[in-house]
């Protein structure tokens, strides 16, 4: 083991308490440390965040993390703060005072990791894009990189501007991370980010802890209740296609004694945030949601995911069911 690998392992042990890296993590990290642009396809719960957090501590400068959801960023920032890692966040909900404090920490070199969204990065009134070019940036991490592709299931137009960041900081290694990308999406990610033929690391997408079941939809409410009969104390997510259906299913479950709430884009931001936090804290047991719910959820003990309808595509289905069993314990995915 060389000195670099020793240092990376000591960082992992010191801040996260693990003795060894998971499959592919060290290879991805070493590629970044060697200044190579890298594409990493690792399954949900496969430890993608460590692939940029560990080298961020090892390298000089600030690691820029581009992420699609405020909730997703906030979860990771809160976790890093608990580990005493100097981290900052810039998003559209912050006060000017909070943003100015983050900018000051960037300038004085006391920040190791900065999270932001592509929309915040390229906002017209934002000085962020300009300021980044005057700082020592250790690496650029593009999380949920499938959002850059119109072939992906969560396309975000602002992601397509990240090539401008690539052009402005050509010597900074770029790491693109995703848990779901078919061949077409993968190629699109590489093209849109200018990754060329740089290393691609793929881990097995098999999740042996998740037991998959598909049954013909008949009386769906009865089928759902029968499934939940053995899971009355467990935590889970139920996906429906329409907002109206999330409301009716959550009310039906409430009448049956379950702590269930609906979640969809028609609810206010405050209500969605509160319900998400209640779910993460185990104050509520079940969230009945449209696909508006999911990417920002960092909850290890989701024991089941139910789809009341066929998903739009396999990539989306894989990612949504992958929210179960992140702690490695047996979980269930039911598709009607």
mmCIF file with all atom_site columns, N, CA, C and O in Angstrom, residues 91-121:
data_model
loop_
_atom_site.group_PDB
_atom_site.id
_atom_site.type_symbol
_atom_site.label_atom_id
_atom_site.label_alt_id
_atom_site.label_comp_id
_atom_site.label_asym_id
_atom_site.label_entity_id
_atom_site.label_seq_id
_atom_site.pdbx_PDB_ins_code
_atom_site.Cartn_x
_atom_site.Cartn_y
_atom_site.Cartn_z
_atom_site.occupancy
_atom_site.B_iso_or_equiv
_atom_site.pdbx_formal_charge
_atom_site.auth_seq_id
_atom_site.auth_comp_id
_atom_site.auth_asym_id
_atom_site.auth_atom_id
_atom_site.pdbx_PDB_model_num
ATOM 1   N N  . UNK A 1 91  ? -27.740 27.612 -1.884  1.00 0.00 ? 91  UNK A N  1
ATOM 2   C CA . UNK A 1 91  ? -28.973 27.315 -2.621  1.00 0.00 ? 91  UNK A CA 1
ATOM 3   C C  . UNK A 1 91  ? -29.923 28.502 -2.586  1.00 0.00 ? 91  UNK A C  1
ATOM 4   O O  . UNK A 1 91  ? -29.671 29.504 -1.919  1.00 0.00 ? 91  UNK A O  1
ATOM 5   N N  . UNK A 1 92  ? -31.018 28.361 -3.290  1.00 0.00 ? 92  UNK A N  1
ATOM 6   C CA . UNK A 1 92  ? -31.927 29.489 -3.494  1.00 0.00 ? 92  UNK A CA 1
ATOM 7   C C  . UNK A 1 92  ? -32.728 29.860 -2.252  1.00 0.00 ? 92  UNK A C  1
ATOM 8   O O  . UNK A 1 92  ? -33.352 30.922 -2.207  1.00 0.00 ? 92  UNK A O  1
ATOM 9   N N  . UNK A 1 93  ? -32.728 29.015 -1.224  1.00 0.00 ? 93  UNK A N  1
ATOM 10  C CA . UNK A 1 93  ? -33.545 29.295 -0.039  1.00 0.00 ? 93  UNK A CA 1
ATOM 11  C C  . UNK A 1 93  ? -32.780 30.061 1.036   1.00 0.00 ? 93  UNK A C  1
ATOM 12  O O  . UNK A 1 93  ? -33.353 30.460 2.034   1.00 0.00 ? 93  UNK A O  1
ATOM 13  N N  . UNK A 1 94  ? -31.472 30.271 0.817   1.00 0.00 ? 94  UNK A N  1
ATOM 14  C CA . UNK A 1 94  ? -30.647 30.898 1.854   1.00 0.00 ? 94  UNK A CA 1
ATOM 15  C C  . UNK A 1 94  ? -30.811 32.407 1.909   1.00 0.00 ? 94  UNK A C  1
ATOM 16  O O  . UNK A 1 94  ? -31.112 33.056 0.910   1.00 0.00 ? 94  UNK A O  1
ATOM 17  N N  . UNK A 1 95  ? -30.549 32.963 3.081   1.00 0.00 ? 95  UNK A N  1
ATOM 18  C CA . UNK A 1 95  ? -30.487 34.411 3.230   1.00 0.00 ? 95  UNK A CA 1
ATOM 19  C C  . UNK A 1 95  ? -29.180 34.915 2.631   1.00 0.00 ? 95  UNK A C  1
ATOM 20  O O  . UNK A 1 95  ? -28.232 34.146 2.449   1.00 0.00 ? 95  UNK A O  1
ATOM 21  N N  . UNK A 1 96  ? -29.125 36.213 2.345   1.00 0.00 ? 96  UNK A N  1
ATOM 22  C CA . UNK A 1 96  ? -27.888 36.816 1.832   1.00 0.00 ? 96  UNK A CA 1
ATOM 23  C C  . UNK A 1 96  ? -26.757 36.654 2.831   1.00 0.00 ? 96  UNK A C  1
ATOM 24  O O  . UNK A 1 96  ? -25.603 36.422 2.454   1.00 0.00 ? 96  UNK A O  1
ATOM 25  N N  . UNK A 1 97  ? -27.109 36.751 4.113   1.00 0.00 ? 97  UNK A N  1
ATOM 26  C CA . UNK A 1 97  ? -26.095 36.645 5.170   1.00 0.00 ? 97  UNK A CA 1
ATOM 27  C C  . UNK A 1 97  ? -25.450 35.249 5.153   1.00 0.00 ? 97  UNK A C  1
ATOM 28  O O  . UNK A 1 97  ? -24.225 35.119 5.230   1.00 0.00 ? 97  UNK A O  1
ATOM 29  N N  . UNK A 1 98  ? -26.284 34.217 5.023   1.00 0.00 ? 98  UNK A N  1
ATOM 30  C CA . UNK A 1 98  ? -25.767 32.847 5.008   1.00 0.00 ? 98  UNK A CA 1
ATOM 31  C C  . UNK A 1 98  ? -24.906 32.606 3.770   1.00 0.00 ? 98  UNK A C  1
ATOM 32  O O  . UNK A 1 98  ? -23.848 31.966 3.842   1.00 0.00 ? 98  UNK A O  1
ATOM 33  N N  . UNK A 1 99  ? -25.348 33.135 2.623   1.00 0.00 ? 99  UNK A N  1
ATOM 34  C CA . UNK A 1 99  ? -24.573 32.979 1.383   1.00 0.00 ? 99  UNK A CA 1
ATOM 35  C C  . UNK A 1 99  ? -23.233 33.687 1.480   1.00 0.00 ? 99  UNK A C  1
ATOM 36  O O  . UNK A 1 99  ? -22.199 33.145 1.066   1.00 0.00 ? 99  UNK A O  1
ATOM 37  N N  . UNK A 1 100 ? -23.242 34.896 2.044   1.00 0.00 ? 100 UNK A N  1
ATOM 38  C CA . UNK A 1 100 ? -22.004 35.674 2.174   1.00 0.00 ? 100 UNK A CA 1
ATOM 39  C C  . UNK A 1 100 ? -20.993 34.965 3.072   1.00 0.00 ? 100 UNK A C  1
ATOM 40  O O  . UNK A 1 100 ? -19.785 35.012 2.824   1.00 0.00 ? 100 UNK A O  1
ATOM 41  N N  . UNK A 1 101 ? -21.498 34.302 4.112   1.00 0.00 ? 101 UNK A N  1
ATOM 42  C CA . UNK A 1 101 ? -20.609 33.569 5.011   1.00 0.00 ? 101 UNK A CA 1
ATOM 43  C C  . UNK A 1 101 ? -19.916 32.419 4.271   1.00 0.00 ? 101 UNK A C  1
ATOM 44  O O  . UNK A 1 101 ? -18.722 32.178 4.443   1.00 0.00 ? 101 UNK A O  1
ATOM 45  N N  . UNK A 1 102 ? -20.675 31.723 3.399   1.00 0.00 ? 102 UNK A N  1
ATOM 46  C CA . UNK A 1 102 ? -20.093 30.621 2.624   1.00 0.00 ? 102 UNK A CA 1
ATOM 47  C C  . UNK A 1 102 ? -19.052 31.165 1.652   1.00 0.00 ? 102 UNK A C  1
ATOM 48  O O  . UNK A 1 102 ? -17.966 30.590 1.505   1.00 0.00 ? 102 UNK A O  1
ATOM 49  N N  . UNK A 1 103 ? -19.369 32.274 0.979   1.00 0.00 ? 103 UNK A N  1
ATOM 50  C CA . UNK A 1 103 ? -18.402 32.890 0.057   1.00 0.00 ? 103 UNK A CA 1
ATOM 51  C C  . UNK A 1 103 ? -17.116 33.269 0.789   1.00 0.00 ? 103 UNK A C  1
ATOM 52  O O  . UNK A 1 103 ? -16.014 33.089 0.261   1.00 0.00 ? 103 UNK A O  1
ATOM 53  N N  . UNK A 1 104 ? -17.252 33.800 2.017   1.00 0.00 ? 104 UNK A N  1
ATOM 54  C CA . UNK A 1 104 ? -16.078 34.192 2.794   1.00 0.00 ? 104 UNK A CA 1
ATOM 55  C C  . UNK A 1 104 ? -15.217 32.976 3.122   1.00 0.00 ? 104 UNK A C  1
ATOM 56  O O  . UNK A 1 104 ? -13.992 33.012 3.013   1.00 0.00 ? 104 UNK A O  1
ATOM 57  N N  . UNK A 1 105 ? -15.860 31.870 3.492   1.00 0.00 ? 105 UNK A N  1
ATOM 58  C CA . UNK A 1 105 ? -15.113 30.651 3.823   1.00 0.00 ? 105 UNK A CA 1
ATOM 59  C C  . UNK A 1 105 ? -14.427 30.082 2.579   1.00 0.00 ? 105 UNK A C  1
ATOM 60  O O  . UNK A 1 105 ? -13.330 29.521 2.671   1.00 0.00 ? 105 UNK A O  1
ATOM 61  N N  . UNK A 1 106 ? -15.063 30.230 1.415   1.00 0.00 ? 106 UNK A N  1
ATOM 62  C CA . UNK A 1 106 ? -14.420 29.805 0.169   1.00 0.00 ? 106 UNK A CA 1
ATOM 63  C C  . UNK A 1 106 ? -13.155 30.616 -0.069  1.00 0.00 ? 106 UNK A C  1
ATOM 64  O O  . UNK A 1 106 ? -12.108 30.077 -0.425  1.00 0.00 ? 106 UNK A O  1
ATOM 65  N N  . UNK A 1 107 ? -13.262 31.917 0.149   1.00 0.00 ? 107 UNK A N  1
ATOM 66  C CA . UNK A 1 107 ? -12.145 32.821 -0.126  1.00 0.00 ? 107 UNK A CA 1
ATOM 67  C C  . UNK A 1 107 ? -10.994 32.622 0.842   1.00 0.00 ? 107 UNK A C  1
ATOM 68  O O  . UNK A 1 107 ? -9.821  32.641 0.441   1.00 0.00 ? 107 UNK A O  1
ATOM 69  N N  . UNK A 1 108 ? -11.311 32.421 2.128   1.00 0.00 ? 108 UNK A N  1
ATOM 70  C CA . UNK A 1 108 ? -10.222 32.313 3.111   1.00 0.00 ? 108 UNK A CA 1
ATOM 71  C C  . UNK A 1 108 ? -9.676  30.887 3.248   1.00 0.00 ? 108 UNK A C  1
ATOM 72  O O  . UNK A 1 108 ? -8.800  30.623 4.076   1.00 0.00 ? 108 UNK A O  1
ATOM 73  N N  . UNK A 1 109 ? -10.205 29.958 2.444   1.00 0.00 ? 109 UNK A N  1
ATOM 74  C CA . UNK A 1 109 ? -9.628  28.617 2.385   1.00 0.00 ? 109 UNK A CA 1
ATOM 75  C C  . UNK A 1 109 ? -10.032 27.687 3.509   1.00 0.00 ? 109 UNK A C  1
ATOM 76  O O  . UNK A 1 109 ? -9.368  26.668 3.748   1.00 0.00 ? 109 UNK A O  1
ATOM 77  N N  . UNK A 1 110 ? -11.111 28.009 4.227   1.00 0.00 ? 110 UNK A N  1
ATOM 78  C CA . UNK A 1 110 ? -11.534 27.159 5.347   1.00 0.00 ? 110 UNK A CA 1
ATOM 79  C C  . UNK A 1 110 ? -12.663 26.197 4.958   1.00 0.00 ? 110 UNK A C  1
ATOM 80  O O  . UNK A 1 110 ? -13.278 25.576 5.812   1.00 0.00 ? 110 UNK A O  1
ATOM 81  N N  . UNK A 1 111 ? -12.921 26.087 3.669   1.00 0.00 ? 111 UNK A N  1
ATOM 82  C CA . UNK A 1 111 ? -13.982 25.201 3.181   1.00 0.00 ? 111 UNK A CA 1
ATOM 83  C C  . UNK A 1 111 ? -13.348 24.084 2.350   1.00 0.00 ? 111 UNK A C  1
ATOM 84  O O  . UNK A 1 111 ? -12.496 24.338 1.508   1.00 0.00 ? 111 UNK A O  1
ATOM 85  N N  . UNK A 1 112 ? -13.755 22.843 2.591   1.00 0.00 ? 112 UNK A N  1
ATOM 86  C CA . UNK A 1 112 ? -13.232 21.719 1.810   1.00 0.00 ? 112 UNK A CA 1
ATOM 87  C C  . UNK A 1 112 ? -14.225 21.222 0.760   1.00 0.00 ? 112 UNK A C  1
ATOM 88  O O  . UNK A 1 112 ? -13.834 20.691 -0.279  1.00 0.00 ? 112 UNK A O  1
ATOM 89  N N  . UNK A 1 113 ? -15.525 21.363 1.060   1.00 0.00 ? 113 UNK A N  1
ATOM 90  C CA . UNK A 1 113 ? -16.555 20.874 0.146   1.00 0.00 ? 113 UNK A CA 1
ATOM 91  C C  . UNK A 1 113 ? -17.665 21.916 0.046   1.00 0.00 ? 113 UNK A C  1
ATOM 92  O O  . UNK A 1 113 ? -18.126 22.444 1.064   1.00 0.00 ? 113 UNK A O  1
ATOM 93  N N  . UNK A 1 114 ? -18.074 22.210 -1.179  1.00 0.00 ? 114 UNK A N  1
ATOM 94  C CA . UNK A 1 114 ? -19.168 23.149 -1.414  1.00 0.00 ? 114 UNK A CA 1
ATOM 95  C C  . UNK A 1 114 ? -20.248 22.468 -2.248  1.00 0.00 ? 114 UNK A C  1
ATOM 96  O O  . UNK A 1 114 ? -19.976 21.967 -3.338  1.00 0.00 ? 114 UNK A O  1
ATOM 97  N N  . UNK A 1 115 ? -21.471 22.455 -1.730  1.00 0.00 ? 115 UNK A N  1
ATOM 98  C CA . UNK A 1 115 ? -22.612 21.902 -2.453  1.00 0.00 ? 115 UNK A CA 1
ATOM 99  C C  . UNK A 1 115 ? -23.423 23.031 -3.072  1.00 0.00 ? 115 UNK A C  1
ATOM 100 O O  . UNK A 1 115 ? -23.677 24.057 -2.426  1.00 0.00 ? 115 UNK A O  1
ATOM 101 N N  . UNK A 1 116 ? -23.866 22.819 -4.311  1.00 0.00 ? 116 UNK A N  1
ATOM 102 C CA . UNK A 1 116 ? -24.777 23.761 -4.944  1.00 0.00 ? 116 UNK A CA 1
ATOM 103 C C  . UNK A 1 116 ? -25.538 23.045 -6.049  1.00 0.00 ? 116 UNK A C  1
ATOM 104 O O  . UNK A 1 116 ? -25.219 21.919 -6.417  1.00 0.00 ? 116 UNK A O  1
ATOM 105 N N  . UNK A 1 117 ? -26.567 23.708 -6.563  1.00 0.00 ? 117 UNK A N  1
ATOM 106 C CA . UNK A 1 117 ? -27.342 23.147 -7.667  1.00 0.00 ? 117 UNK A CA 1
ATOM 107 C C  . UNK A 1 117 ? -26.877 23.779 -8.972  1.00 0.00 ? 117 UNK A C  1
ATOM 108 O O  . UNK A 1 117 ? -26.277 24.864 -8.963  1.00 0.00 ? 117 UNK A O  1
ATOM 109 N N  . UNK A 1 118 ? -27.136 23.159 -10.116 1.00 0.00 ? 118 UNK A N  1
ATOM 110 C CA . UNK A 1 118 ? -26.737 23.788 -11.384 1.00 0.00 ? 118 UNK A CA 1
ATOM 111 C C  . UNK A 1 118 ? -27.456 25.110 -11.615 1.00 0.00 ? 118 UNK A C  1
ATOM 112 O O  . UNK A 1 118 ? -26.882 26.045 -12.180 1.00 0.00 ? 118 UNK A O  1
ATOM 113 N N  . UNK A 1 119 ? -28.709 25.206 -11.141 1.00 0.00 ? 119 UNK A N  1
ATOM 114 C CA . UNK A 1 119 ? -29.454 26.460 -11.304 1.00 0.00 ? 119 UNK A CA 1
ATOM 115 C C  . UNK A 1 119 ? -28.795 27.590 -10.514 1.00 0.00 ? 119 UNK A C  1
ATOM 116 O O  . UNK A 1 119 ? -28.678 28.718 -11.003 1.00 0.00 ? 119 UNK A O  1
ATOM 117 N N  . UNK A 1 120 ? -28.341 27.290 -9.299  1.00 0.00 ? 120 UNK A N  1
ATOM 118 C CA . UNK A 1 120 ? -27.674 28.306 -8.468  1.00 0.00 ? 120 UNK A CA 1
ATOM 119 C C  . UNK A 1 120 ? -26.309 28.656 -9.053  1.00 0.00 ? 120 UNK A C  1
ATOM 120 O O  . UNK A 1 120 ? -25.881 29.814 -9.029  1.00 0.00 ? 120 UNK A O  1
ATOM 121 N N  . UNK A 1 121 ? -25.644 27.670 -9.599  1.00 0.00 ? 121 UNK A N  1
ATOM 122 C CA . UNK A 1 121 ? -24.316 27.875 -10.171 1.00 0.00 ? 121 UNK A CA 1
ATOM 123 C C  . UNK A 1 121 ? -24.348 28.863 -11.328 1.00 0.00 ? 121 UNK A C  1
ATOM 124 O O  . UNK A 1 121 ? -23.463 29.705 -11.479 1.00 0.00 ? 121 UNK A O  1
#
